[in-house]
Short mmCIF file of C-alpha atoms and ligand atoms in Angstrom, two decimals:
data_model
loop_
_atom_site.label_atom_id
_atom_site.label_comp_id
_atom_site.label_asym_id
_atom_site.label_seq_id
_atom_site.Cartn_x
_atom_site.Cartn_y
_atom_site.Cartn_z
CA MET A 1 20.39 2.10 2.94
CA HIS A 2 18.82 1.50 -0.44
CA PHE A 3 15.14 0.77 -0.92
CA ARG A 4 15.45 -2.99 -1.37
CA THR A 5 17.77 -3.30 1.61
CA ARG A 6 15.34 -1.40 3.81
CA ALA A 7 12.52 -3.61 2.53
CA ILE A 8 14.35 -6.57 4.03
CA HIS A 9 15.97 -5.13 7.14
CA VAL A 10 14.04 -2.17 8.55
CA GLY A 11 11.41 -3.36 10.99
CA ASN A 12 12.67 -6.92 10.61
CA GLU A 13 15.44 -7.01 13.19
CA HIS A 14 16.50 -10.43 14.47
CA CYS A 15 14.69 -11.53 17.61
CA PRO A 16 16.88 -10.60 20.60
CA GLN A 17 15.61 -13.51 22.72
CA THR A 18 15.96 -16.38 20.30
CA GLY A 19 18.04 -15.07 17.42
CA ALA A 20 15.23 -15.88 15.01
CA VAL A 21 16.09 -14.25 11.68
CA VAL A 22 12.44 -13.51 11.04
CA PRO A 23 10.64 -11.58 13.82
CA PRO A 24 8.03 -13.79 15.46
CA LEU A 25 4.31 -13.51 14.82
CA TYR A 26 2.58 -12.08 17.91
CA LEU A 27 -1.01 -13.25 17.98
CA ALA A 28 -1.63 -12.09 21.57
CA SER A 29 -4.67 -9.88 21.97
CA THR A 30 -3.47 -8.40 25.27
CA PHE A 31 -0.19 -7.77 27.11
CA VAL A 32 0.73 -7.95 30.80
CA GLN A 33 1.50 -4.54 32.31
CA PRO A 34 4.18 -3.57 34.83
CA GLY A 35 1.59 -2.24 37.28
CA ALA A 36 -1.99 -0.97 37.57
CA GLY A 37 -2.18 2.27 35.63
CA GLU A 38 1.40 1.79 34.37
CA TRP A 39 1.62 0.97 30.68
CA GLY A 40 4.24 -0.96 28.73
CA GLU A 41 4.83 -0.35 25.01
CA PHE A 42 1.95 -2.69 24.13
CA ASP A 43 -1.24 -3.07 26.11
CA TYR A 44 -4.03 -4.33 23.82
CA SER A 45 -3.68 -5.37 20.17
CA ARG A 46 -6.20 -2.88 18.79
CA SER A 47 -3.98 -0.11 20.16
CA GLY A 48 -0.70 -1.72 19.12
CA ASN A 49 0.82 -5.06 18.29
CA PRO A 50 4.52 -5.93 17.70
CA THR A 51 3.84 -7.69 14.38
CA ARG A 52 1.80 -4.74 13.19
CA LYS A 53 4.53 -2.38 14.31
CA ALA A 54 7.09 -4.31 12.25
CA PHE A 55 4.99 -3.93 9.10
CA GLU A 56 4.32 -0.23 9.79
CA THR A 57 8.00 0.43 10.41
CA THR A 58 9.09 -1.10 7.12
CA LEU A 59 6.37 0.64 5.12
CA ALA A 60 7.08 4.02 6.70
CA SER A 61 10.71 3.61 5.71
CA LEU A 62 9.85 2.65 2.14
CA GLU A 63 7.54 5.65 1.71
CA GLY A 64 9.82 8.07 3.54
CA GLY A 65 7.19 8.81 6.18
CA CYS A 66 7.42 9.51 9.91
CA GLY A 67 4.97 6.71 10.58
CA ALA A 68 2.49 4.28 9.08
CA LEU A 69 -0.81 2.84 10.33
CA ALA A 70 -1.99 -0.60 9.24
CA PHE A 71 -5.70 -1.30 8.68
CA ALA A 72 -7.89 -4.30 8.07
CA SER A 73 -8.28 -3.26 4.43
CA GLY A 74 -7.60 -0.44 2.06
CA MET A 75 -11.14 0.79 2.55
CA ALA A 76 -10.71 0.84 6.34
CA ALA A 77 -7.62 3.01 5.80
CA THR A 78 -9.48 5.48 3.54
CA HIS A 79 -12.44 5.45 5.89
CA CYS A 80 -10.17 6.54 8.74
CA VAL A 81 -9.20 9.61 6.69
CA THR A 82 -12.83 10.54 6.05
CA ALA A 83 -13.65 9.90 9.71
CA MET A 84 -11.28 12.75 10.61
CA LEU A 85 -13.53 15.16 8.70
CA ARG A 86 -16.60 16.90 10.06
CA ALA A 87 -20.10 17.75 8.78
CA GLY A 88 -19.85 20.49 6.17
CA ASP A 89 -16.36 19.53 5.05
CA HIS A 90 -15.79 19.00 1.36
CA ILE A 91 -13.58 16.50 -0.50
CA VAL A 92 -12.33 16.99 -4.03
CA ALA A 93 -11.51 13.60 -5.52
CA GLY A 94 -10.23 12.38 -8.83
CA SER A 95 -12.81 10.87 -11.20
CA ASP A 96 -10.57 7.89 -12.10
CA ILE A 97 -10.65 6.22 -8.70
CA TYR A 98 -11.25 2.84 -7.14
CA GLY A 99 -14.96 1.88 -7.24
CA GLY A 100 -15.02 1.26 -3.50
CA THR A 101 -13.59 4.72 -2.77
CA TYR A 102 -16.29 6.24 -4.97
CA ARG A 103 -18.87 4.30 -2.92
CA LEU A 104 -17.34 5.30 0.43
CA PHE A 105 -17.30 8.98 -0.49
CA HIS A 106 -20.75 9.12 -2.10
CA LYS A 107 -22.72 6.62 -0.05
CA VAL A 108 -21.14 6.56 3.42
CA ALA A 109 -19.17 9.78 4.04
CA ASN A 110 -22.16 11.76 2.74
CA ARG A 111 -24.21 10.43 5.72
CA ALA A 112 -21.89 12.35 8.03
CA GLY A 113 -22.59 15.56 6.06
CA ILE A 114 -19.40 15.45 4.00
CA THR A 115 -19.74 16.45 0.35
CA VAL A 116 -17.62 15.30 -2.56
CA SER A 117 -16.83 16.66 -5.99
CA LEU A 118 -15.30 14.39 -8.59
CA VAL A 119 -13.06 16.04 -11.12
CA ASP A 120 -10.59 14.99 -13.76
CA THR A 121 -7.44 15.73 -11.78
CA THR A 122 -5.13 15.00 -14.72
CA ASN A 123 -5.57 18.72 -15.35
CA PRO A 124 -4.55 20.62 -12.19
CA ALA A 125 -6.74 23.55 -13.30
CA ASN A 126 -9.83 21.37 -12.71
CA LEU A 127 -8.66 20.70 -9.19
CA GLU A 128 -8.09 24.37 -8.49
CA GLN A 129 -11.58 25.18 -9.78
CA ALA A 130 -13.37 22.53 -7.71
CA ILE A 131 -11.83 23.61 -4.38
CA THR A 132 -14.15 25.62 -2.13
CA PRO A 133 -13.52 27.24 1.23
CA ALA A 134 -14.98 24.03 2.81
CA THR A 135 -12.48 21.72 1.06
CA LYS A 136 -10.42 19.92 3.68
CA LEU A 137 -9.17 16.99 1.63
CA VAL A 138 -7.97 16.44 -1.92
CA TRP A 139 -7.94 12.76 -2.81
CA ILE A 140 -6.16 11.53 -5.89
CA GLU A 141 -5.26 8.17 -7.26
CA THR A 142 -2.33 7.83 -9.65
CA PRO A 143 -2.11 5.78 -11.79
CA GLY A 144 -5.89 6.01 -11.71
CA ASN A 145 -8.40 3.26 -11.88
CA PRO A 146 -9.37 1.89 -14.37
CA ARG A 147 -8.08 4.34 -16.99
CA LEU A 148 -4.55 4.56 -15.57
CA SER A 149 -4.73 8.34 -15.77
CA ILE A 150 -1.78 10.17 -14.31
CA THR A 151 -2.22 13.02 -11.85
CA ASP A 152 0.70 15.33 -11.07
CA ILE A 153 1.29 14.79 -7.33
CA ALA A 154 3.56 17.78 -6.79
CA ALA A 155 1.17 20.16 -8.58
CA SER A 156 -1.81 18.74 -6.64
CA ALA A 157 0.02 19.20 -3.35
CA GLU A 158 0.83 22.78 -4.15
CA ILE A 159 -2.82 23.57 -4.98
CA ALA A 160 -4.24 21.68 -1.99
CA HIS A 161 -1.87 23.39 0.44
CA ARG A 162 -2.46 26.86 -0.97
CA HIS A 163 -6.14 26.33 -0.08
CA GLY A 164 -5.46 24.84 3.36
CA ALA A 165 -6.45 21.27 2.37
CA LEU A 166 -4.60 18.01 2.87
CA LEU A 167 -3.51 15.93 -0.09
CA GLY A 168 -4.15 12.18 0.15
CA VAL A 169 -2.81 9.89 -2.53
CA ASP A 170 -4.03 6.40 -3.15
CA SER A 171 -0.73 4.96 -4.38
CA THR A 172 -1.87 1.33 -4.53
CA PHE A 173 -1.17 0.95 -8.28
CA ALA A 174 2.33 2.43 -8.10
CA SER A 175 3.52 1.09 -4.75
CA PRO A 176 6.56 2.77 -3.11
CA ALA A 177 8.75 0.79 -5.49
CA LEU A 178 7.75 3.23 -8.29
CA THR A 179 6.40 6.43 -6.64
CA ARG A 180 6.80 7.99 -3.23
CA PRO A 181 4.10 10.67 -2.93
CA LEU A 182 5.33 12.09 0.41
CA GLU A 183 8.59 13.12 -1.25
CA LEU A 184 6.45 15.03 -3.79
CA GLY A 185 4.47 16.96 -1.17
CA ALA A 186 1.55 14.68 -0.32
CA ASP A 187 0.36 14.56 3.29
CA ILE A 188 -1.09 11.06 3.34
CA VAL A 189 -0.27 8.00 1.26
CA MET A 190 -2.84 5.25 1.23
CA HIS A 191 -2.33 1.66 0.18
CA SER A 192 -4.46 -1.37 -0.26
CA ALA A 193 -1.83 -3.76 1.11
CA THR A 194 -3.99 -6.46 -0.38
CA LYS A 195 -2.31 -5.61 -3.69
CA TYR A 196 1.39 -5.05 -4.39
CA LEU A 197 2.62 -4.80 -0.76
CA GLY A 198 1.33 -8.29 0.02
CA GLY A 199 1.74 -9.35 -3.60
CA HIS A 200 0.42 -12.92 -3.39
CA SER A 201 -3.41 -12.62 -3.22
CA ASP A 202 -3.41 -14.13 0.30
CA LEU A 203 -4.19 -11.26 2.61
CA LEU A 204 -6.47 -8.26 3.04
CA GLY A 205 -4.93 -5.12 4.43
CA GLY A 206 -4.55 -1.40 4.11
CA ALA A 207 -2.22 1.35 5.27
CA LEU A 208 -1.77 5.09 5.68
CA VAL A 209 1.66 6.65 5.71
CA VAL A 210 2.22 10.28 6.75
CA ARG A 211 5.05 12.76 6.93
CA ASP A 212 3.83 14.75 9.91
CA GLN A 213 3.73 13.39 13.48
CA LYS A 214 0.69 15.48 14.46
CA LEU A 215 -1.33 14.12 11.58
CA ARG A 216 -0.15 10.62 12.41
CA ASP A 217 -1.39 11.07 15.98
CA GLU A 218 -4.78 12.32 14.83
CA LEU A 219 -5.22 9.40 12.45
CA TYR A 220 -4.01 7.00 15.12
CA PHE A 221 -6.63 8.34 17.50
CA VAL A 222 -9.37 7.69 14.99
CA GLN A 223 -7.95 4.26 14.10
CA ASN A 224 -7.83 3.20 17.74
CA ALA A 225 -11.30 4.63 18.37
CA THR A 226 -12.90 2.90 15.36
CA GLY A 227 -10.84 -0.30 15.46
CA GLY A 228 -10.27 -1.27 11.85
CA VAL A 229 -6.75 -2.54 12.40
CA MET A 230 -4.82 -5.13 10.38
CA GLY A 231 -4.53 -8.50 12.07
CA PRO A 232 -1.09 -9.80 13.06
CA TRP A 233 -1.17 -12.72 10.62
CA GLU A 234 -1.89 -10.36 7.75
CA CYS A 235 0.89 -8.03 8.93
CA PHE A 236 3.29 -10.93 8.98
CA LEU A 237 2.37 -11.92 5.44
CA ALA A 238 2.53 -8.32 4.23
CA SER A 239 6.00 -7.89 5.75
CA ARG A 240 7.12 -11.03 3.98
CA GLY A 241 5.63 -9.77 0.71
CA MET A 242 7.32 -6.39 0.94
CA LYS A 243 10.80 -7.97 0.96
CA THR A 244 10.39 -8.76 -2.75
CA LEU A 245 8.27 -5.68 -3.60
CA GLU A 246 10.84 -3.90 -5.74
CA LEU A 247 11.82 -7.06 -7.63
CA ARG A 248 8.26 -8.08 -8.31
CA VAL A 249 6.95 -4.66 -9.31
CA ARG A 250 9.87 -3.88 -11.64
CA GLU A 251 9.64 -7.21 -13.42
CA GLN A 252 5.81 -7.11 -13.65
CA SER A 253 6.00 -3.55 -14.96
CA LYS A 254 8.45 -4.63 -17.69
CA THR A 255 6.04 -7.36 -18.84
CA ALA A 256 3.06 -4.95 -18.71
CA HIS A 257 4.99 -2.43 -20.81
CA ARG A 258 5.80 -4.98 -23.48
CA LEU A 259 2.21 -6.26 -23.53
CA ALA A 260 0.98 -2.66 -23.85
CA GLU A 261 3.13 -2.11 -26.92
CA TRP A 262 1.95 -5.38 -28.43
CA LEU A 263 -1.73 -4.61 -27.73
CA ALA A 264 -1.40 -1.08 -29.13
CA ALA A 265 -0.61 -2.60 -32.52
CA HIS A 266 -3.39 -5.20 -32.37
CA PRO A 267 -6.22 -4.81 -34.93
CA GLN A 268 -8.93 -5.81 -32.38
CA VAL A 269 -7.85 -3.11 -29.94
CA ASN A 270 -9.23 0.42 -30.04
CA ARG A 271 -6.72 1.95 -27.66
CA VAL A 272 -4.35 1.03 -24.91
CA LEU A 273 -4.19 3.00 -21.66
CA TYR A 274 -0.72 2.51 -20.20
CA PRO A 275 1.32 5.41 -18.79
CA GLY A 276 4.53 3.98 -20.21
CA LEU A 277 3.37 4.54 -23.79
CA GLN A 278 4.36 7.85 -25.34
CA ALA A 279 0.81 8.25 -26.68
CA HIS A 280 -0.59 8.20 -23.10
CA PRO A 281 -1.62 11.76 -22.17
CA GLY A 282 0.05 11.43 -18.75
CA HIS A 283 3.33 10.01 -20.04
CA ALA A 284 5.45 13.09 -19.35
CA VAL A 285 4.19 13.45 -15.76
CA ALA A 286 4.56 9.68 -15.25
CA CYS A 287 8.22 9.96 -16.32
CA ARG A 288 8.69 12.64 -13.66
CA GLN A 289 7.03 10.91 -10.72
CA MET A 290 7.49 7.21 -11.46
CA ASP A 291 10.84 5.60 -11.28
CA GLY A 292 11.73 2.02 -12.23
CA GLY A 293 8.67 1.32 -14.37
CA PHE A 294 5.16 2.49 -15.16
CA GLY A 295 3.35 -0.14 -13.18
CA ALA A 296 1.90 -3.56 -13.94
CA MET A 297 -1.71 -2.45 -14.49
CA LEU A 298 -2.73 -2.17 -18.09
CA THR A 299 -6.12 -1.22 -19.50
CA PHE A 300 -7.24 -1.47 -23.09
CA GLU A 301 -10.42 -0.99 -25.04
CA LEU A 302 -11.57 -3.89 -27.15
CA ARG A 303 -13.15 -3.19 -30.54
CA GLY A 304 -16.38 -4.75 -29.39
CA ASP A 305 -19.56 -4.26 -27.43
CA PHE A 306 -20.42 -5.15 -23.84
CA GLN A 307 -21.15 -8.83 -24.66
CA GLN A 308 -18.00 -9.35 -26.73
CA THR A 309 -15.92 -7.78 -23.98
CA LYS A 310 -17.59 -10.07 -21.47
CA LYS A 311 -16.73 -13.02 -23.71
CA PHE A 312 -13.10 -11.94 -23.93
CA VAL A 313 -12.57 -11.67 -20.18
CA GLN A 314 -14.29 -15.03 -19.72
CA SER A 315 -12.05 -16.71 -22.27
CA THR A 316 -8.56 -16.37 -20.78
CA LYS A 317 -7.03 -19.22 -18.81
CA LEU A 318 -3.87 -17.84 -17.23
CA PHE A 319 -5.45 -14.44 -16.59
CA GLY A 320 -7.91 -15.29 -13.85
CA LEU A 321 -11.30 -13.55 -14.11
CA ALA A 322 -11.24 -11.60 -10.88
CA VAL A 323 -11.18 -8.16 -9.41
CA SER A 324 -8.17 -7.25 -7.27
CA LEU A 325 -4.68 -6.90 -8.60
CA GLY A 326 -1.04 -6.61 -7.73
CA ALA A 327 -0.13 -10.22 -7.15
CA VAL A 328 2.20 -12.69 -8.88
CA GLU A 329 -0.66 -14.25 -10.85
CA SER A 330 -2.23 -12.29 -13.70
CA LEU A 331 -5.86 -11.24 -13.50
CA ILE A 332 -8.38 -9.85 -15.97
CA GLU A 333 -11.68 -8.01 -15.49
CA GLN A 334 -14.26 -5.82 -17.16
CA PRO A 335 -14.51 -2.57 -15.14
CA ALA A 336 -18.05 -1.72 -16.41
CA SER A 337 -19.51 -4.95 -14.94
CA MET A 338 -17.01 -5.65 -12.15
CA SER A 339 -14.58 -3.23 -10.41
CA HIS A 340 -16.58 -0.14 -11.32
CA ALA A 341 -20.11 -1.49 -11.13
CA SER A 342 -20.65 0.69 -8.03
CA TYR A 343 -20.27 3.84 -10.15
CA ASP A 344 -23.63 5.25 -11.32
CA ALA A 345 -24.07 4.49 -15.04
CA ALA A 346 -24.02 8.22 -15.77
CA ASP A 347 -20.72 8.66 -13.95
CA ARG A 348 -19.21 5.68 -15.81
CA ALA A 349 -20.15 7.26 -19.13
CA LYS A 350 -18.98 10.67 -18.07
CA HIS A 351 -15.62 9.39 -16.86
CA GLY A 352 -14.79 7.20 -19.84
CA ILE A 353 -15.41 3.79 -18.26
CA SER A 354 -16.76 2.26 -21.46
CA ASP A 355 -18.22 -1.21 -21.93
CA GLY A 356 -15.22 -2.31 -24.00
CA LEU A 357 -12.62 -1.55 -21.32
CA ILE A 358 -10.58 -4.48 -20.08
CA ARG A 359 -8.23 -4.16 -17.14
CA LEU A 360 -5.26 -6.49 -16.76
CA SER A 361 -3.20 -6.97 -13.64
CA VAL A 362 0.00 -8.33 -15.07
CA GLY A 363 1.73 -10.91 -12.91
CA LEU A 364 5.10 -12.59 -12.90
CA GLU A 365 4.41 -15.28 -15.53
CA ALA A 366 6.45 -15.52 -18.75
CA ILE A 367 5.26 -12.95 -21.23
CA GLU A 368 5.06 -15.55 -24.01
CA ASP A 369 2.46 -17.51 -22.06
CA LEU A 370 0.44 -14.43 -21.24
CA GLN A 371 0.49 -13.35 -24.83
CA ASP A 372 -0.69 -16.82 -26.03
CA ASP A 373 -3.52 -16.64 -23.53
CA LEU A 374 -4.68 -13.26 -24.91
CA VAL A 375 -4.30 -14.46 -28.52
CA GLU A 376 -6.78 -17.22 -27.79
CA ALA A 377 -9.23 -14.80 -26.20
CA PHE A 378 -9.07 -12.49 -29.21
CA ALA A 379 -9.89 -15.52 -31.41
CA LYS A 380 -12.88 -16.45 -29.23
CA VAL A 381 -14.45 -13.00 -29.61
CA THR A 382 -14.62 -13.31 -33.41
CA GLU A 383 -15.86 -16.94 -33.43
C1 PLP B 401 -8.17 -2.57 -3.80
C2 PLP B 401 -8.04 -1.10 -3.78
C3 PLP B 401 -8.57 -0.34 -2.74
C4 PLP B 401 -9.35 -0.93 -1.58
O1 PLP B 401 -8.53 -1.79 -0.86
P1 PLP B 401 -9.14 -3.08 -0.06
O2 PLP B 401 -7.92 -3.67 0.53
O3 PLP B 401 -9.79 -3.93 -1.07
O4 PLP B 401 -10.10 -2.56 0.92
C5 PLP B 401 -8.38 1.03 -2.81
N1 PLP B 401 -7.75 1.61 -3.85
C6 PLP B 401 -7.25 0.89 -4.85
C7 PLP B 401 -6.53 1.59 -5.97
C8 PLP B 401 -7.38 -0.48 -4.86
O5 PLP B 401 -6.92 -1.20 -5.92
#
């Protein structure tokens, strides 16, 4: 079956008892067992829940994985991966990553004796150089955040595997509608389901998808032991959101691409970072590993200082001033003061997160209305 058919049907079989077209929402925390010491498929909702299983089944199918695990948030999912590591282990991570991942690696995982090196993974040679004999995990995010840098997944997998490390890919920005990292050699795909999978800014969730059953079982063990699972209500909403994933992401990407072209020619814009533009340094790799669009995230640098940029992001009306992304409504934010405030100032400077950067999450609105909204914000900055 094709992607969009699987998004609707896999994991969403009609209820055998009632014929309900949509599988019911199971809020039960515990399940009656056939006998003492005999276990049915479900026993306790931290260990497994039918509504969570439905979401995991659909997502595993969309990513081409052997299984998926749903978490309370994207950070809980990433934390589960770091919790598999031991003291002395080393992570090599991309420098263009989610602010919360940066914080988890540098300020939480470090307490367990895990070390992290951040490198610009858009050049695979940097990755190769940063790997040490202690490196157990390579963590990349593509398109990256907030600069929308593109990292070659297949090349990263080859390097990680040659050194005996796992490759984890935060694929939140692409979603399986545009990129399927497992097909390119990744071991773990991570999602903040809060974003495109849910797609409507009404749930918090995360997921890991893997190709290998043994790795799935190891991650499941940690998940069940630490308990950061996605709630059934959130799973239900995420399953519902995923049915329209392809449609939404393709349409939103189209609008983002057109806005990127328009912004690139705007006199008040220094540069536009959008992987769909030929001028983007990662364009060729993006063409290879993204299919159906280049994503609906768009970053640009205003010709202006910190205060003017702040004024711009506070001036839009349709673009809501908020972190988060991936939903039907458009959002705007200033990475330096918002999504990437948890980066040390020195790391922000080093990794090109300048004060003038503005990140847009392009929604499903009419492009004409979005454009008018931005035109007004540009006017406000020069007032
Ligand atoms: C939001 C986000 C996360 C964290 O997910 P939460 O659901 O907020 O915990 C991780 N990576 C990326 C790229 C994100 O956008």
